[in-house]
mmCIF file of C-alpha atoms in Angstrom:
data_model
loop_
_atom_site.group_PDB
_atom_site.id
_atom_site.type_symbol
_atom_site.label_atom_id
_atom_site.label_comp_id
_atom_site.label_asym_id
_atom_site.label_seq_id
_atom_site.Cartn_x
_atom_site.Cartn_y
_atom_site.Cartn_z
ATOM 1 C CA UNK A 12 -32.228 12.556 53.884
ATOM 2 C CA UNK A 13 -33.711 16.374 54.293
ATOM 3 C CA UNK A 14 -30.327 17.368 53.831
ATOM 4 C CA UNK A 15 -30.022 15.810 50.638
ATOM 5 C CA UNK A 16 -33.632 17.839 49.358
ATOM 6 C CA UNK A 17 -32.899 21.068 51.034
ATOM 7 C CA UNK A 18 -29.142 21.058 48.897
ATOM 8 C CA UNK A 19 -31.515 19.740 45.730
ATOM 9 C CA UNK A 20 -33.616 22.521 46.403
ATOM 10 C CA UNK A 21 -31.413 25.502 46.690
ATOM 11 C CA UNK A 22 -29.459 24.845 43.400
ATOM 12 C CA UNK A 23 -32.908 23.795 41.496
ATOM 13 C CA UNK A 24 -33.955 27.486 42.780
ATOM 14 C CA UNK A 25 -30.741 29.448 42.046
ATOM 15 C CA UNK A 26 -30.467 27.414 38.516
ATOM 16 C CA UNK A 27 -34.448 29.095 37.966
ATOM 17 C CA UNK A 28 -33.426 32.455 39.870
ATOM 18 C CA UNK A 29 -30.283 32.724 36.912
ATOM 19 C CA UNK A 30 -32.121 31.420 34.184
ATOM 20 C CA UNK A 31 -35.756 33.482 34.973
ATOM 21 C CA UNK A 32 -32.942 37.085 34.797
ATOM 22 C CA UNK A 33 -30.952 35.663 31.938
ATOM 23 C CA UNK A 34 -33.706 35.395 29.814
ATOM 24 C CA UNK A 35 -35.539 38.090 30.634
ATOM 25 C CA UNK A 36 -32.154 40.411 29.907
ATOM 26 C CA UNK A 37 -32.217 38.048 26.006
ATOM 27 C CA UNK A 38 -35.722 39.350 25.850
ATOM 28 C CA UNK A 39 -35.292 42.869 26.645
ATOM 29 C CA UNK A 40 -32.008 43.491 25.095
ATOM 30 C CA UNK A 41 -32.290 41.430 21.943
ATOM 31 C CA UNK A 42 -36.242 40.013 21.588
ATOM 32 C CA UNK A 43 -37.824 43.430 22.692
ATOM 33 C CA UNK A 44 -35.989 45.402 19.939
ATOM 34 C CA UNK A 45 -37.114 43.539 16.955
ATOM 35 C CA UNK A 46 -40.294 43.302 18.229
ATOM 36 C CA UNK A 47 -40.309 47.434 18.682
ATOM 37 C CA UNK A 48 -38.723 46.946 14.867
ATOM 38 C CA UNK A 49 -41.524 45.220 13.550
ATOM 39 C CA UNK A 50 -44.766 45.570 15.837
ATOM 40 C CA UNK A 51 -44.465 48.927 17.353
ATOM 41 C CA UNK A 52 -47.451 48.714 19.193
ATOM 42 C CA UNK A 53 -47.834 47.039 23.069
ATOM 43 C CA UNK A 54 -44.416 45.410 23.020
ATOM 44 C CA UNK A 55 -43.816 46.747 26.229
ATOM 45 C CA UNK A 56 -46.266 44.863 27.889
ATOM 46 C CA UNK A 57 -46.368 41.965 25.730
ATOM 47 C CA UNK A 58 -44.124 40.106 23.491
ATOM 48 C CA UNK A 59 -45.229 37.222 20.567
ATOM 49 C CA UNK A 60 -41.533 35.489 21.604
ATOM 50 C CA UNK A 61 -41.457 35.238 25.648
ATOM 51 C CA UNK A 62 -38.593 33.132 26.592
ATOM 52 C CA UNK A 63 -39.063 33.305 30.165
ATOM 53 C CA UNK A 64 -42.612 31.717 30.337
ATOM 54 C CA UNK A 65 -40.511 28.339 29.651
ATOM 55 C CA UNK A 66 -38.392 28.743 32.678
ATOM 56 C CA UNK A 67 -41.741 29.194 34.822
ATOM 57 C CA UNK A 68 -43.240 26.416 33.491
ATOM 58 C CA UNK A 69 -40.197 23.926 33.355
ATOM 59 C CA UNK A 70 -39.592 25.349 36.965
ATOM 60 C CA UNK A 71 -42.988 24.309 38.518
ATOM 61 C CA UNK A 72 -42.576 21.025 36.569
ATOM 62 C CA UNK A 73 -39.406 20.247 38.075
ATOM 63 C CA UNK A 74 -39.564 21.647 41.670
ATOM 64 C CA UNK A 75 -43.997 21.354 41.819
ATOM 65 C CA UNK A 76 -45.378 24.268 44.118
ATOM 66 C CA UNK A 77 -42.296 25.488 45.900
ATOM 67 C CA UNK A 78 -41.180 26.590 42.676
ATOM 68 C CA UNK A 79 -43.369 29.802 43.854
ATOM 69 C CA UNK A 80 -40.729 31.012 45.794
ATOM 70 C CA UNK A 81 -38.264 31.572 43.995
ATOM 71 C CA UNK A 82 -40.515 32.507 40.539
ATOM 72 C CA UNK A 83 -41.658 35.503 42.786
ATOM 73 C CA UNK A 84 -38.703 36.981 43.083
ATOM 74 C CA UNK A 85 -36.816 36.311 40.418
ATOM 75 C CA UNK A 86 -40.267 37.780 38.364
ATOM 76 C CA UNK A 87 -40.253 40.976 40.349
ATOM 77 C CA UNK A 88 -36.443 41.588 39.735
ATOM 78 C CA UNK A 89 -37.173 41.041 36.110
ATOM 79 C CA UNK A 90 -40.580 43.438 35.917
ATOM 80 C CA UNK A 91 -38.676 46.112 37.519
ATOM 81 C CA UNK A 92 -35.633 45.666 35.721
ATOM 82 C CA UNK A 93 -37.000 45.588 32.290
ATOM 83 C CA UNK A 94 -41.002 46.265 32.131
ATOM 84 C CA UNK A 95 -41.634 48.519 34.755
ATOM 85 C CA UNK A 96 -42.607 52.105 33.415
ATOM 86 C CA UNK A 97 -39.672 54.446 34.763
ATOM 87 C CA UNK A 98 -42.280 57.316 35.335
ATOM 88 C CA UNK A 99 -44.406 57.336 38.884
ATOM 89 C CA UNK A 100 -44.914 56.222 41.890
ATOM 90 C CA UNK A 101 -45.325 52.608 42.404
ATOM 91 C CA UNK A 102 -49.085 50.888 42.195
ATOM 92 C CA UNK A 103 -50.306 47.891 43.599
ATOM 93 C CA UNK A 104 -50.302 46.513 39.410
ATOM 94 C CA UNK A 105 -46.310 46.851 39.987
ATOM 95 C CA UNK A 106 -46.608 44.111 42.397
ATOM 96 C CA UNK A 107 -49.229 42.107 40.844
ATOM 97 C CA UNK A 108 -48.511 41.513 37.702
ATOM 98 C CA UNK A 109 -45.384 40.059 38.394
ATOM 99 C CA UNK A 110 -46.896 38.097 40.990
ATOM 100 C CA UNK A 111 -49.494 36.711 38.293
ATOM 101 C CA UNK A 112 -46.506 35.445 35.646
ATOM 102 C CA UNK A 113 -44.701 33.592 38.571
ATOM 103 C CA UNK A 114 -47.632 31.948 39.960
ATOM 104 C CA UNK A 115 -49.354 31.214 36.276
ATOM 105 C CA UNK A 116 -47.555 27.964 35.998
ATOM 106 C CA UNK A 117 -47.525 26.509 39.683
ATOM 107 C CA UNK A 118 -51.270 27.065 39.953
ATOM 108 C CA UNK A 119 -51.583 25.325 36.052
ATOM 109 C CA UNK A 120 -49.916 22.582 36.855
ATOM 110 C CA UNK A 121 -51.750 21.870 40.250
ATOM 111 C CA UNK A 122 -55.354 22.723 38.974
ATOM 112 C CA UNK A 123 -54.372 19.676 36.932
ATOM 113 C CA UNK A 124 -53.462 17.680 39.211
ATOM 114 C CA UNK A 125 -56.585 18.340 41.053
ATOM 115 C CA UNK A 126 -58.602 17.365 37.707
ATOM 116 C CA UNK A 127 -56.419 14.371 37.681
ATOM 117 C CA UNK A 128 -53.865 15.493 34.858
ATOM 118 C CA UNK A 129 -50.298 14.809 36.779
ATOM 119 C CA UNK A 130 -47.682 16.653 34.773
ATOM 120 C CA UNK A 131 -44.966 16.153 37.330
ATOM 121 C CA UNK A 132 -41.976 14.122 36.253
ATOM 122 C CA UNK A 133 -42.662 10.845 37.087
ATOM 123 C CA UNK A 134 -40.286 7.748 38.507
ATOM 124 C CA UNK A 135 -40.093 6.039 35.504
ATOM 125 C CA UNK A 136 -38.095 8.950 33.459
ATOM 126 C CA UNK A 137 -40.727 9.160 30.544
ATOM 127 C CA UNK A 138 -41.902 13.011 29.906
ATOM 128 C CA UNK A 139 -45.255 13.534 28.268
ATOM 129 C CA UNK A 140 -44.093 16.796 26.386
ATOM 130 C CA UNK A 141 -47.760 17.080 24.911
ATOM 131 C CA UNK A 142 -48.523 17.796 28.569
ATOM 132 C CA UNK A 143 -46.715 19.625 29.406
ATOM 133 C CA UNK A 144 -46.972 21.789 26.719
ATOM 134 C CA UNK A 145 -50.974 21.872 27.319
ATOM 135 C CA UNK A 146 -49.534 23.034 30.891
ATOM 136 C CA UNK A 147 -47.248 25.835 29.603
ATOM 137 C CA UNK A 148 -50.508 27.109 27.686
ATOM 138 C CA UNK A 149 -53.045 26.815 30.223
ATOM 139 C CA UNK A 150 -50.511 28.630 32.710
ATOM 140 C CA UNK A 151 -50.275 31.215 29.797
ATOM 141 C CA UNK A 152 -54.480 31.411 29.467
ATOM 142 C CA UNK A 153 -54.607 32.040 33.543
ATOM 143 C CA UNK A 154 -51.417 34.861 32.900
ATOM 144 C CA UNK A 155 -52.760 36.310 29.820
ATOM 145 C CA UNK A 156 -56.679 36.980 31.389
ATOM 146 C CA UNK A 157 -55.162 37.892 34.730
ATOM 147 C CA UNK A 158 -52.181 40.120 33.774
ATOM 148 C CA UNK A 159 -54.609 41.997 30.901
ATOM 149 C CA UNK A 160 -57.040 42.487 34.146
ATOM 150 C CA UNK A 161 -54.562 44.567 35.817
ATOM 151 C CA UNK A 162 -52.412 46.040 32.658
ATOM 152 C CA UNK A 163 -55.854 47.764 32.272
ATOM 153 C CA UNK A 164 -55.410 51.751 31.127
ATOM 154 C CA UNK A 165 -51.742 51.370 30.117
ATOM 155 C CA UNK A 166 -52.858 50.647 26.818
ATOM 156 C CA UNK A 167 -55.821 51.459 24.743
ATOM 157 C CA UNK A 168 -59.531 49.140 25.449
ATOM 158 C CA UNK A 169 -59.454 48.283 21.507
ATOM 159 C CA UNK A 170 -56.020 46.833 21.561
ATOM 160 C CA UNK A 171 -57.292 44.182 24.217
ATOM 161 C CA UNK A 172 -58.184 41.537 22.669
ATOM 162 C CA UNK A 173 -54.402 41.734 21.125
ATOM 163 C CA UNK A 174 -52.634 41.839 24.580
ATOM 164 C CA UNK A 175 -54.389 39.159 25.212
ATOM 165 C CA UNK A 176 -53.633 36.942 22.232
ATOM 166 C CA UNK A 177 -50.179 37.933 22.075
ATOM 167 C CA UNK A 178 -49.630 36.824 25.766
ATOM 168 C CA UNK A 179 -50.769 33.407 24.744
ATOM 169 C CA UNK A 180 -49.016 33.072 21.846
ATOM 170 C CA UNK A 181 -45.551 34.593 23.645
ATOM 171 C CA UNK A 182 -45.761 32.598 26.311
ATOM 172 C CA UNK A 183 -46.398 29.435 24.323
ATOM 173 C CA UNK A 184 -43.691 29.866 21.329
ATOM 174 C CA UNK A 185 -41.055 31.028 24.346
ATOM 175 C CA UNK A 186 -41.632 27.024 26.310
ATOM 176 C CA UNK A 187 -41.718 25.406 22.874
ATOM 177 C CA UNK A 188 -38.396 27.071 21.323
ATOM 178 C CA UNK A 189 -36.526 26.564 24.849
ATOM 179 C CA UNK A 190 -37.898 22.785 24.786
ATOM 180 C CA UNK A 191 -37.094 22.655 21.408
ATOM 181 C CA UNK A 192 -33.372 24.148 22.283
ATOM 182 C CA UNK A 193 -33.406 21.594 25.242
ATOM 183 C CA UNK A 194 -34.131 18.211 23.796
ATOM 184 C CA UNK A 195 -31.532 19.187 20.829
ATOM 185 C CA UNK A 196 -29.212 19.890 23.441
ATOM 186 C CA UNK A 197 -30.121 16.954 25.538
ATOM 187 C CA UNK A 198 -29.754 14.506 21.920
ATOM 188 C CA UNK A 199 -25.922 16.247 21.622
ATOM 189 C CA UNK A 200 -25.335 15.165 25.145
ATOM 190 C CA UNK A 201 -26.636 11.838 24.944
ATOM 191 C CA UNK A 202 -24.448 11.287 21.613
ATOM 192 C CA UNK A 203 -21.317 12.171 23.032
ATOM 193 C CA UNK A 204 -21.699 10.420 26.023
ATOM 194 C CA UNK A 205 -21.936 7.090 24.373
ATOM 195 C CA UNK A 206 -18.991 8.126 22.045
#
């Protein structure tokens, strides 16, 4: 029997290691341009399409609180791939704020549970998507306050209240368009498989 988790394990974590970097290379090679395109200001730090958040939040749901380690890893091999400024020596923030986006989600979803709101998948195969939607943006409120704390002086105090909206809102539109993506997906299957 724990051989059966640990092998359900390791390929839940390397599916969320590959899918955290894939999406994070979409978003800097194809989201982050537009963005630059049309916002210009902050996209570094911030975008209003953030497809990764999604694989966070679908991760915690799927694997609960070990999800942590492998979001922390594969989220500091995507900050210093992509987000990381190339100039200076490395600061405690270049730790942190990676740390914060993997751990958003994990910590949502159990601060629920400990309020009595169990997003986990449950037995019975029915998924509350309202809920866990509600969990993808209350992991996005605890990543958005805690990653503006510590983005603090790499961009100017009157843009903060932006950063700070624009995390929510990127976080949030990234889990619904990948859910979105998903249950379409998930329909196709489903309709070929009873063909």
């Amino acid at each position: 029997m724990n051989q059966y988790f640990s092998k359900f394990f390791l390929h839940w974590f390397v599916l969320i290691f590959l899918t955290y970097l894939g999406l994070i290379a979409v978003q800097y090679l194809v989201i982050m341009p537009i963005e630059t395109m049309m916002v210009k200001r902050n996209v570094a730090f911030v975008s209003l399409l953030y497809l990764p958040h999604a694989v966070r939040v679908l991760g915690a749901w799927m694997v609960g609180p070990k999800s942590v380690l492998v979001l922390i890893p594969a989220s500091i091999c995507g900050y210093f791939l992509t987000m990381r400024p190339d100039t200076g020596a490395f600061t405690p923030a270049d730790f942190i704020i990676p740390m914060i986006g993997a751990l958003c989600a994990p910590v949502a979803f159990e601060l629920m549970r400990f309020v009595r709101i169990d997003v986990y998948p449950k037995s019975t195969g029915v998924i509350s998507w309202r809920t866990l939607v509600f969990a993808g943006l209350f992991s996005s409120i605890i990543n958005s306050f805690f990653s503006t704390l510590f983005l603090e002086g790499r961009f100017p105090i009157e843009d903060t209240f932006d950063v700070l909206t624009r995390f929510i809102i990127g976080d949030v539109m990234g889990l619904v368009i990948v859910l979105v993506l998903l249950i379409g997906v998930l329909k196709l299957f489903r309709r070929f498989a009873s063909v």
